[in-house]
Amino acid sequence: MILPGNATVTEPTSITALPAAPLHALEIWANPAKVAARVQKALGFALPAMNHSAANAAITLLRFEPTVWLAEGDVSVLADTLGDDGALTAIGGGIVRFRIAGPGWRELLLEGGVFDTSAAALPVGATAATVIDHVGVRLHVESDDACIAYVPSSYAQSLHHFWDEALSLIGA
């Protein structure tokens, strides 16, 4: 018998497709130090380092590649800031965002994936580019209990199904 007040209740891991959001690939081709200084002045924060994110109230930048960031939100200030040293390309129509939340989100990502999902390797604010079940996925650790997965729209339905099936395997 479990006495009142002694039971621990946890929410199960959930996979939620998020509404479409303005997403852009931010690429820097030339003068990276000068562009970085201009971006910091325009946004109020520095371009995030590899595998990190940075944000203000209007925009989040996620870095997955040496010269490419994913920009989520209002990018209007960035077009002029880049000048001829880079480009912004709208990619929101080709990406589906999933929030994977709950106590088993790290274990769920290990199903079909081979990378370190520990809190030490993927702390809050971290980003990662990986392959899960043969699909290229970008990840952003939103909090200790949630991660946002950016999945190509052509694979979103099948990967969501894969994750739903895997939930029963991990007991989440």
C-alpha positions in Angstrom: 0.0 0.0 0.0 1.3 3.4 -0.9 0.6 6.0 1.8 -0.8 9.4 0.8 2.0 11.8 0.1 4.5 9.0 -0.5 3.8 8.4 -4.2 5.9 10.0 -7.0 3.9 10.8 -10.0 5.8 11.6 -13.3 4.4 12.7 -16.6 5.1 10.3 -19.4 7.4 11.3 -22.3 5.4 13.0 -25.0 6.1 13.8 -28.6 4.2 16.9 -29.9 4.4 18.3 -33.4 4.7 22.1 -32.9 3.0 24.7 -35.1 5.0 26.0 -38.1 7.5 28.7 -37.2 9.6 31.1 -39.2 12.9 29.2 -39.8 15.8 30.4 -41.8 19.3 29.1 -42.5 21.8 31.9 -41.7 25.0 31.4 -43.6 28.2 33.4 -43.3 30.5 33.3 -46.3 33.0 36.1 -45.7 34.4 38.4 -43.0 33.1 36.2 -40.1 34.6 38.4 -37.4 33.0 41.6 -38.8 29.7 39.8 -39.4 29.7 38.4 -35.8 30.3 41.9 -34.4 27.4 43.3 -36.5 25.1 40.5 -35.5 26.0 41.0 -31.8 25.2 44.7 -32.1 21.9 44.1 -33.9 20.6 41.3 -31.7 22.2 42.1 -28.4 23.9 38.7 -28.1 26.9 37.0 -29.8 26.5 34.3 -32.4 26.5 31.0 -30.5 29.5 28.7 -30.7 29.3 25.3 -32.2 26.6 23.1 -30.6 25.1 26.0 -28.6 22.2 28.4 -28.9 21.5 32.0 -28.0 18.3 34.0 -28.0 16.5 37.2 -27.2 12.7 37.8 -27.1 12.5 37.9 -30.9 14.9 35.3 -32.2 16.8 32.1 -31.4 20.0 31.1 -33.1 21.1 27.5 -33.1 24.5 26.5 -34.4 24.9 23.1 -35.9 27.6 23.7 -38.6 30.8 25.8 -38.7 29.3 28.6 -40.9 25.5 27.9 -40.6 23.0 28.7 -37.9 19.3 27.9 -37.8 17.4 31.1 -37.0 14.0 30.7 -35.5 11.8 33.8 -35.2 12.0 37.4 -36.5 15.1 37.6 -38.8 14.2 41.0 -40.3 17.2 42.7 -38.7 19.6 40.1 -39.9 19.2 40.6 -43.7 20.7 44.1 -43.6 23.3 43.0 -41.0 24.7 40.3 -43.2 25.1 42.5 -46.2 27.1 40.6 -49.0 28.9 38.5 -46.4 26.1 35.8 -46.0 22.6 34.9 -46.7 19.3 34.0 -45.0 17.3 31.3 -46.7 13.7 30.5 -45.6 13.5 26.8 -44.8 10.4 26.6 -42.5 8.3 24.8 -45.1 10.7 21.9 -45.2 11.1 21.4 -41.4 8.7 20.0 -38.8 9.5 20.8 -35.2 8.7 18.2 -32.5 8.9 18.9 -28.7 10.0 15.7 -27.0 9.3 16.2 -23.3 9.2 14.2 -20.1 11.5 12.0 -18.1 12.5 9.7 -20.9 13.3 12.1 -23.7 17.0 11.4 -23.6 16.5 7.7 -23.8 13.9 8.0 -26.6 16.5 9.8 -28.8 18.9 6.8 -28.3 16.4 4.6 -30.1 17.7 4.5 -33.6 20.4 7.0 -32.8 24.0 6.5 -31.6 25.2 9.6 -29.8 25.6 10.8 -26.2 22.3 12.2 -24.8 23.5 12.6 -21.3 23.0 15.9 -19.5 26.7 16.4 -19.5 26.9 16.0 -23.3 23.6 17.8 -24.1 23.0 20.4 -21.4 20.2 23.0 -21.6 20.9 25.3 -24.5 23.0 22.7 -26.4 22.4 21.8 -30.0 23.3 18.7 -32.0 23.1 17.4 -35.5 22.7 13.7 -35.7 21.0 10.8 -37.5 18.1 9.0 -35.9 16.5 6.0 -37.7 18.3 7.1 -40.9 17.0 10.6 -40.8 19.1 13.7 -40.4 17.8 15.5 -37.3 18.8 18.8 -35.5 18.2 19.0 -31.8 17.9 21.9 -29.4 17.8 21.1 -25.6 15.1 23.5 -24.4 15.1 22.5 -20.7 16.1 19.6 -18.5 12.8 18.0 -19.4 12.4 18.8 -23.1 14.2 18.9 -26.4 13.1 20.3 -29.8 13.8 18.1 -32.8 13.9 19.7 -36.2 13.0 17.0 -38.8 12.8 17.2 -42.6 9.0 17.4 -43.4 9.3 14.4 -45.8 10.4 12.2 -42.9 8.4 13.8 -40.1 5.4 11.4 -40.1 7.5 8.2 -40.2 10.0 9.5 -37.5 7.1 10.5 -35.3 5.6 7.0 -35.7 9.1 5.5 -35.0 9.3 7.5 -31.7 5.7 6.6 -30.7 6.5 2.9 -31.1 9.8 3.3 -29.2 8.1 4.8 -26.2 6.8 1.4 -25.1 10.3 0.0 -25.4 11.8 2.5 -23.0 8.8 2.4 -20.6 8.2 6.1 -20.8 
